[in-house]
Amino acid sequence: MGIKYSSKINKIRTFALSLIFVGVIVMYIGIFFRTSPLVMTLFMILGLLFLIASSIVYFWIGTLSTRAVQVVCPSCGKVTKMLGRVDLCMFCSEPLTLDPKLEGKEFDEKYNRKKRKS
């Protein structure tokens, strides 16, 4: 088939959710070191840092989401948010673009990268 794409907002939310799970797992590993308070505390603090990082990422994507362009998906008819020149519908994964030069072209996330001037 090909590469499985997802909308940018959903990717970042998934990353933030994974940070929560990693943080809880790291804290849980710390429980196995109850005999060494220093190591246990180190794991607990590291897990807490993962949870704080997750909160920061959720806050960042929330503020980014409020500034995202809202469009109606031509495929499913639902209102979705777009970040960048190309993105996917959050509901049906339909490729979307606001750039007339990219209409009809194969979806590729590299269209969102800024071209470097040499």
Coordinates of C-alpha atoms in Angstrom, one line a residue:
M1 CA 0.0 0.0 0.0
G2 CA 2.1 2.9 1.1
I3 CA 2.9 5.1 4.0
K4 CA 0.1 5.5 6.6
Y5 CA -0.4 9.2 7.1
S6 CA -2.3 11.0 9.8
S7 CA -3.3 14.6 10.4
K8 CA -0.6 16.7 12.1
I9 CA -2.8 17.6 15.0
N10 CA -3.6 13.9 15.7
K11 CA 0.1 12.9 15.4
I12 CA 1.1 15.5 18.0
R13 CA -1.8 14.4 20.3
T14 CA -0.7 10.8 20.0
F15 CA 2.9 11.8 20.8
A16 CA 1.6 13.6 24.0
L17 CA -0.4 10.6 25.0
S18 CA 2.6 8.3 24.5
L19 CA 4.6 10.6 26.8
I20 CA 2.0 10.0 29.5
F21 CA 2.3 6.3 29.2
V22 CA 6.1 6.4 29.1
G23 CA 6.1 8.6 32.3
V24 CA 3.8 6.2 34.1
I25 CA 5.9 3.2 33.1
V26 CA 9.1 4.9 34.2
M27 CA 7.5 5.6 37.5
Y28 CA 6.3 2.0 37.8
I29 CA 9.8 0.8 37.1
G30 CA 10.9 3.0 40.0
I31 CA 8.8 0.9 42.4
F32 CA 11.1 -2.1 41.8
F33 CA 13.9 -0.1 43.4
R34 CA 12.2 0.4 46.7
T35 CA 15.4 -0.8 48.5
S36 CA 17.4 2.0 47.0
P37 CA 15.6 5.3 47.7
L38 CA 17.9 7.3 45.6
V39 CA 17.3 5.2 42.4
M40 CA 13.6 5.0 43.1
T41 CA 13.4 8.8 43.5
L42 CA 15.4 9.2 40.3
F43 CA 12.9 7.1 38.4
M44 CA 9.9 8.9 40.0
I45 CA 11.3 12.3 39.0
L46 CA 12.1 11.1 35.5
G47 CA 8.6 9.9 35.1
L48 CA 7.2 13.2 36.4
L49 CA 9.3 15.0 33.8
F50 CA 7.7 12.9 31.1
L51 CA 4.2 13.8 32.5
I52 CA 5.2 17.5 32.6
A53 CA 6.5 17.3 29.0
S54 CA 3.2 15.8 28.0
S55 CA 1.3 18.6 29.6
I56 CA 3.4 21.1 27.7
V57 CA 2.9 19.4 24.4
Y58 CA -0.9 19.2 25.0
F59 CA -0.9 22.9 25.8
W60 CA 1.2 23.7 22.7
I61 CA -1.0 21.7 20.4
G62 CA -4.1 23.2 22.0
T63 CA -2.9 26.8 21.2
L64 CA -1.8 25.7 17.8
S65 CA -5.2 24.1 17.1
T66 CA -7.0 27.3 17.9
R67 CA -5.0 29.1 15.1
A68 CA -5.4 26.3 12.6
V69 CA -7.4 26.9 9.4
Q70 CA -10.8 25.2 9.5
V71 CA -12.0 23.7 6.3
V72 CA -14.9 21.4 5.2
C73 CA -13.7 18.1 4.0
P74 CA -15.0 17.4 0.5
S75 CA -15.1 13.7 1.1
C76 CA -16.9 13.4 4.5
G77 CA -18.4 16.9 4.8
K78 CA -17.1 17.4 8.4
V79 CA -15.2 20.5 9.5
T80 CA -11.5 19.7 10.1
K81 CA -8.4 21.7 10.9
M82 CA -5.4 22.1 8.7
L83 CA -1.8 22.8 9.6
G84 CA 0.6 23.7 6.8
R85 CA 0.1 23.6 3.0
V86 CA -1.1 20.0 3.0
D87 CA -2.8 17.9 5.7
L88 CA -5.3 15.1 6.0
C89 CA -8.9 15.2 7.2
M90 CA -8.9 14.3 10.9
F91 CA -11.9 12.0 10.3
C92 CA -11.5 10.3 7.0
S93 CA -7.8 10.9 6.1
E94 CA -8.7 12.7 2.8
P95 CA -5.7 14.7 1.5
L96 CA -6.4 18.4 1.8
T97 CA -4.6 21.5 0.5
L98 CA -5.2 25.2 0.3
D99 CA -2.5 25.7 -2.3
P100 CA -4.0 25.7 -5.9
K101 CA -0.6 24.5 -7.3
L102 CA -0.8 21.3 -5.3
E103 CA -4.4 20.3 -6.2
G104 CA -4.5 16.9 -7.9
K105 CA -1.0 16.0 -6.9
E106 CA -0.1 12.9 -4.9
F107 CA -0.2 13.7 -1.1
D108 CA 3.3 14.1 0.4
E109 CA 4.1 15.7 3.7
K110 CA 7.3 17.1 2.2
Y111 CA 5.2 19.9 0.7
N112 CA 5.0 21.5 4.2
R113 CA 8.8 21.8 4.5
K114 CA 10.1 25.2 3.7
K115 CA 12.5 25.4 0.7
R116 CA 16.0 26.5 1.5
K117 CA 17.4 29.2 -0.6
S118 CA 20.9 28.3 -1.7

